[in-house]
mmCIF file of C-alpha atoms in Angstrom:
data_model
loop_
_atom_site.group_PDB
_atom_site.id
_atom_site.type_symbol
_atom_site.label_atom_id
_atom_site.label_comp_id
_atom_site.label_asym_id
_atom_site.label_seq_id
_atom_site.Cartn_x
_atom_site.Cartn_y
_atom_site.Cartn_z
ATOM 1 C CA MET A 83 5.882 0.964 -26.123
ATOM 2 C CA ALA A 84 6.584 2.342 -22.694
ATOM 3 C CA VAL A 85 10.332 3.450 -22.019
ATOM 4 C CA VAL A 86 11.719 3.230 -18.007
ATOM 5 C CA ASP A 87 15.095 3.400 -16.868
ATOM 6 C CA VAL A 88 17.308 0.558 -16.551
ATOM 7 C CA LEU A 89 19.862 0.979 -13.149
ATOM 8 C CA ASN A 90 22.705 -0.284 -11.959
ATOM 9 C CA VAL A 91 23.279 -1.449 -7.914
ATOM 10 C CA THR A 92 24.385 2.111 -7.235
ATOM 11 C CA GLY A 93 21.677 3.864 -8.749
ATOM 12 C CA ASP A 94 23.109 4.798 -11.408
ATOM 13 C CA LYS A 95 21.219 4.666 -15.546
ATOM 14 C CA VAL A 96 22.797 2.506 -17.376
ATOM 15 C CA SER A 97 20.245 2.554 -20.577
ATOM 16 C CA GLN A 98 16.709 2.185 -20.943
ATOM 17 C CA ALA A 99 13.854 -0.473 -21.680
ATOM 18 C CA GLU A 100 10.856 -1.320 -23.147
ATOM 19 C CA LEU A 101 7.579 -2.044 -21.673
ATOM 20 C CA ALA A 102 4.614 -3.655 -23.735
ATOM 21 C CA ASP A 103 1.583 -1.152 -23.434
ATOM 22 C CA ASP A 104 -0.507 -4.543 -24.013
ATOM 23 C CA ILE A 105 0.559 -5.483 -20.789
ATOM 24 C CA PHE A 106 2.286 -2.438 -18.398
ATOM 25 C CA ASN A 107 0.445 -0.179 -19.363
ATOM 26 C CA VAL A 108 -3.427 -1.344 -19.150
ATOM 27 C CA ALA A 109 -6.680 0.057 -17.294
ATOM 28 C CA VAL A 110 -6.802 -1.075 -13.690
ATOM 29 C CA LYS A 111 -9.895 -2.400 -12.601
ATOM 30 C CA GLY A 112 -10.421 -3.092 -9.092
ATOM 31 C CA SER A 113 -12.619 -5.306 -9.094
ATOM 32 C CA VAL A 114 -10.577 -7.822 -11.255
ATOM 33 C CA LEU A 115 -7.905 -7.667 -8.761
ATOM 34 C CA HIS A 116 -10.020 -8.192 -6.147
ATOM 35 C CA GLU A 117 -11.655 -11.074 -7.712
ATOM 36 C CA VAL A 118 -7.950 -12.552 -8.241
ATOM 37 C CA VAL A 119 -6.496 -11.963 -5.096
ATOM 38 C CA LYS A 120 -9.194 -13.417 -3.422
ATOM 39 C CA MET A 121 -9.288 -16.837 -5.042
ATOM 40 C CA GLN A 122 -5.332 -16.840 -4.126
ATOM 41 C CA LEU A 123 -5.675 -16.355 -0.161
ATOM 42 C CA ALA A 124 -8.602 -19.255 -0.585
ATOM 43 C CA ASN A 125 -7.005 -21.636 -2.148
ATOM 44 C CA ARG A 126 -3.612 -21.084 0.694
ATOM 45 C CA ARG A 127 -6.428 -21.751 3.677
ATOM 46 C CA ALA A 128 -5.264 -25.180 5.107
ATOM 47 C CA GLY A 129 -8.944 -25.965 5.606
ATOM 48 C CA SER A 130 -8.396 -28.553 8.796
ATOM 49 C CA ALA A 131 -10.300 -26.729 11.212
ATOM 50 C CA SER A 132 -11.796 -29.746 12.803
ATOM 51 C CA VAL A 133 -14.243 -30.476 15.676
ATOM 52 C CA THR A 134 -14.948 -34.050 17.152
ATOM 53 C CA ASN A 135 -18.707 -35.030 16.409
ATOM 54 C CA ARG A 136 -21.563 -37.701 18.082
ATOM 55 C CA SER A 137 -19.615 -40.175 15.452
ATOM 56 C CA ASP A 138 -15.895 -39.720 16.559
ATOM 57 C CA ILE A 139 -16.865 -39.981 20.523
ATOM 58 C CA THR A 140 -16.266 -43.234 22.492
ATOM 59 C CA GLY A 141 -18.663 -44.555 24.177
ATOM 60 C CA SER A 142 -22.262 -46.317 23.580
ATOM 61 C CA THR A 143 -24.845 -45.103 21.839
ATOM 62 C CA LYS A 144 -27.528 -46.714 24.638
ATOM 63 C CA LYS A 145 -29.698 -44.712 25.813
ATOM 64 C CA LEU A 146 -28.606 -43.461 29.816
ATOM 65 C CA TYR A 147 -32.264 -44.322 31.498
ATOM 66 C CA ARG A 148 -35.438 -44.847 30.494
ATOM 67 C CA GLN A 149 -37.642 -42.094 29.113
ATOM 68 C CA LYS A 150 -40.355 -41.656 32.163
ATOM 69 C CA GLY A 151 -40.287 -42.746 34.986
ATOM 70 C CA THR A 152 -36.477 -42.015 37.124
ATOM 71 C CA GLY A 153 -37.477 -38.036 37.757
ATOM 72 C CA ASN A 154 -34.708 -37.042 35.870
ATOM 73 C CA ALA A 155 -34.649 -35.149 32.790
ATOM 74 C CA ARG A 156 -35.154 -37.278 30.070
ATOM 75 C CA SER A 157 -31.746 -38.103 28.478
ATOM 76 C CA GLY A 158 -30.206 -39.869 25.014
ATOM 77 C CA SER A 159 -26.881 -41.317 24.311
ATOM 78 C CA ILE A 160 -23.818 -40.058 26.536
ATOM 79 C CA LYS A 161 -22.819 -38.759 22.967
ATOM 80 C CA SER A 162 -25.073 -35.994 23.108
ATOM 81 C CA PRO A 163 -23.810 -32.281 22.899
ATOM 82 C CA LEU A 164 -25.894 -31.407 25.937
ATOM 83 C CA ARG A 165 -23.555 -33.810 28.347
ATOM 84 C CA ARG A 166 -19.928 -32.468 29.288
ATOM 85 C CA GLY A 167 -17.360 -34.879 26.629
ATOM 86 C CA GLY A 168 -20.193 -34.773 24.502
ATOM 87 C CA GLY A 169 -20.091 -34.042 20.423
ATOM 88 C CA VAL A 170 -20.258 -30.874 19.021
ATOM 89 C CA ILE A 171 -23.218 -30.138 16.504
ATOM 90 C CA PHE A 172 -22.398 -28.461 13.339
ATOM 91 C CA GLY A 173 -18.864 -27.524 13.972
ATOM 92 C CA PRO A 174 -15.864 -26.935 11.338
ATOM 93 C CA GLN A 175 -14.807 -30.186 8.998
ATOM 94 C CA PRO A 176 -11.929 -30.033 7.397
ATOM 95 C CA LYS A 177 -12.771 -29.185 3.427
ATOM 96 C CA SER A 178 -11.026 -27.479 0.573
ATOM 97 C CA TRP A 179 -11.873 -23.403 0.131
ATOM 98 C CA ALA A 180 -10.169 -23.669 -3.173
ATOM 99 C CA TYR A 181 -11.551 -22.799 -6.509
ATOM 100 C CA LYS A 182 -10.828 -20.733 -9.765
ATOM 101 C CA VAL A 183 -11.113 -18.161 -11.800
ATOM 102 C CA PRO A 184 -11.153 -18.161 -16.067
ATOM 103 C CA LYS A 185 -7.300 -18.299 -16.806
ATOM 104 C CA LYS A 186 -8.451 -15.020 -19.180
ATOM 105 C CA VAL A 187 -9.156 -13.750 -16.042
ATOM 106 C CA ARG A 188 -6.034 -14.356 -14.247
ATOM 107 C CA LYS A 189 -3.957 -13.222 -16.765
ATOM 108 C CA LEU A 190 -5.590 -9.695 -16.884
ATOM 109 C CA ALA A 191 -5.365 -9.398 -13.045
ATOM 110 C CA LEU A 192 -1.825 -9.990 -13.533
ATOM 111 C CA LYS A 193 -1.582 -7.300 -16.583
ATOM 112 C CA MET A 194 -3.732 -4.575 -14.104
ATOM 113 C CA ALA A 195 -1.479 -5.561 -10.850
ATOM 114 C CA LEU A 196 2.308 -4.783 -13.458
ATOM 115 C CA SER A 197 0.134 -1.769 -14.721
ATOM 116 C CA SER A 198 -0.998 -0.297 -11.360
ATOM 117 C CA ARG A 199 2.610 -0.626 -10.938
ATOM 118 C CA PHE A 200 4.176 1.183 -13.089
ATOM 119 C CA GLN A 201 1.772 3.613 -13.853
ATOM 120 C CA GLY A 202 2.100 4.497 -9.945
ATOM 121 C CA ASP A 203 5.772 5.307 -10.771
ATOM 122 C CA ASN A 204 6.572 2.069 -8.187
ATOM 123 C CA LEU A 205 8.554 -0.111 -10.941
ATOM 124 C CA MET A 206 12.007 -0.201 -10.997
ATOM 125 C CA VAL A 207 13.917 -1.791 -13.562
ATOM 126 C CA VAL A 208 17.416 -3.691 -12.427
ATOM 127 C CA ASP A 209 20.125 -4.501 -14.810
ATOM 128 C CA THR A 210 21.657 -7.422 -12.783
ATOM 129 C CA PHE A 211 22.189 -7.631 -8.766
ATOM 130 C CA GLY A 212 25.521 -9.465 -9.679
ATOM 131 C CA VAL A 213 25.785 -11.186 -6.194
ATOM 132 C CA ASP A 214 28.745 -13.945 -6.693
ATOM 133 C CA GLU A 215 28.400 -15.120 -2.915
ATOM 134 C CA ILE A 216 25.598 -15.781 -0.699
ATOM 135 C CA LYS A 217 25.794 -12.565 1.377
ATOM 136 C CA THR A 218 22.932 -10.433 3.055
ATOM 137 C CA LYS A 219 25.200 -7.725 3.105
ATOM 138 C CA THR A 220 25.572 -7.174 -0.475
ATOM 139 C CA VAL A 221 22.125 -7.119 -1.371
ATOM 140 C CA VAL A 222 21.029 -4.918 1.481
ATOM 141 C CA LYS A 223 23.459 -2.509 0.146
ATOM 142 C CA ALA A 224 22.273 -2.786 -2.973
ATOM 143 C CA LEU A 225 18.925 -2.291 -2.222
ATOM 144 C CA THR A 226 19.435 0.868 0.412
ATOM 145 C CA ASP A 227 21.340 2.434 -2.499
ATOM 146 C CA LEU A 228 18.298 2.234 -4.727
ATOM 147 C CA LYS A 229 15.968 3.938 -2.560
ATOM 148 C CA VAL A 230 14.175 0.244 -2.092
ATOM 149 C CA ASP A 231 13.108 -0.968 1.547
ATOM 150 C CA ASN A 232 10.274 -2.765 0.525
ATOM 151 C CA ALA A 233 9.920 -4.908 -2.634
ATOM 152 C CA LEU A 234 9.026 -7.782 -5.143
ATOM 153 C CA ILE A 235 12.080 -8.948 -6.553
ATOM 154 C CA VAL A 236 11.743 -10.772 -10.304
ATOM 155 C CA THR A 237 14.165 -12.707 -11.562
ATOM 156 C CA ASP A 238 14.081 -14.618 -14.804
ATOM 157 C CA ALA A 239 16.266 -17.627 -13.769
ATOM 158 C CA GLU A 240 17.048 -19.414 -10.977
ATOM 159 C CA ASP A 241 19.935 -17.720 -8.697
ATOM 160 C CA ILE A 242 20.497 -19.363 -5.742
ATOM 161 C CA LYS A 243 22.845 -17.019 -4.109
ATOM 162 C CA PHE A 244 21.081 -14.047 -4.844
ATOM 163 C CA GLU A 245 17.778 -16.011 -3.912
ATOM 164 C CA LEU A 246 19.499 -17.038 -0.697
ATOM 165 C CA SER A 247 21.108 -13.465 0.312
ATOM 166 C CA ALA A 248 17.948 -11.477 0.174
ATOM 167 C CA ARG A 249 15.837 -14.881 1.914
ATOM 168 C CA ASN A 250 16.161 -12.469 5.233
ATOM 169 C CA ILE A 251 15.681 -9.183 4.417
ATOM 170 C CA LYS A 252 12.295 -8.255 6.116
ATOM 171 C CA GLY A 253 10.347 -7.029 3.236
ATOM 172 C CA VAL A 254 12.122 -8.313 0.494
ATOM 173 C CA LYS A 255 10.658 -11.619 -1.533
ATOM 174 C CA VAL A 256 12.261 -13.086 -4.615
ATOM 175 C CA ILE A 257 10.027 -14.495 -7.276
ATOM 176 C CA ARG A 258 10.898 -16.156 -10.531
ATOM 177 C CA THR A 259 8.565 -15.113 -13.415
ATOM 178 C CA GLU A 260 6.873 -18.330 -13.596
ATOM 179 C CA GLY A 261 5.835 -17.990 -10.490
ATOM 180 C CA LEU A 262 4.636 -14.304 -10.363
ATOM 181 C CA ASN A 263 1.354 -13.299 -9.604
ATOM 182 C CA VAL A 264 -1.176 -10.728 -8.357
ATOM 183 C CA TYR A 265 -1.005 -10.734 -4.667
ATOM 184 C CA ASP A 266 2.906 -10.615 -4.189
ATOM 185 C CA ILE A 267 2.664 -7.736 -6.773
ATOM 186 C CA LEU A 268 0.132 -5.666 -5.083
ATOM 187 C CA LYS A 269 1.460 -6.647 -0.968
ATOM 188 C CA TYR A 270 4.631 -4.743 -1.481
ATOM 189 C CA ASN A 271 5.189 -0.891 -1.832
ATOM 190 C CA LYS A 272 7.490 -1.532 -5.503
ATOM 191 C CA LEU A 273 8.019 -4.115 -7.983
ATOM 192 C CA VAL A 274 11.717 -4.054 -9.357
ATOM 193 C CA LEU A 275 12.579 -5.980 -12.661
ATOM 194 C CA ILE A 276 15.677 -7.888 -13.073
ATOM 195 C CA GLU A 277 16.373 -6.743 -17.002
ATOM 196 C CA SER A 278 16.313 -10.080 -18.414
ATOM 197 C CA SER A 279 12.767 -10.990 -16.276
ATOM 198 C CA ILE A 280 11.007 -8.617 -18.925
ATOM 199 C CA LYS A 281 11.052 -10.820 -21.969
ATOM 200 C CA GLY A 282 9.685 -13.903 -19.324
ATOM 201 C CA ILE A 283 6.680 -12.042 -18.597
ATOM 202 C CA GLU A 284 5.932 -10.681 -21.621
ATOM 203 C CA GLY A 285 6.308 -13.981 -23.241
ATOM 204 C CA ARG A 286 4.173 -15.544 -20.788
ATOM 205 C CA LEU A 287 1.715 -12.703 -21.224
ATOM 206 C CA SER A 288 1.863 -11.954 -24.771
ATOM 207 C CA ALA A 289 0.431 -16.012 -25.287
#
């Protein structure tokens, strides 16, 4: 078991917490993290790019004039991609870019992402932020005292007052344990865990 200091919002050590080695201290493989992050970003793509092809153009499909004898270059329908206002050939159409990586790989990648933050000394545990009212200034002061300016903060349960207080702080995101993911962990410089969230994370990844 790895042991980390638990801090209060002023940055003082108040206790210690244990972290499971098989979740927070595993060997990190960049290829596994890359595969899962790539999947997450692909699944977020809208896939809504769309062009007007020949079948979408309003107009007749009749040949404009006979093939030979007019002196003009041969021509087909007014919808031809060669003509102004015609359809687009092989342009993008709406599609889903989503795909899945095996569940075991996704779980392993999440453990690796957590481990990369722990091993890089970029994981911090805070007992509680203790936000009693929706006030951004309170959270900003706490993060300043903790010397954190870019972080993913993980909570164990719904805390609307805290989430709304931190919502407009640049470089800070609050997420619940059930929404914890590889991309967000790696995106932010620091991973800040509310002490109560550790059990939730270990419960989710130990099964």
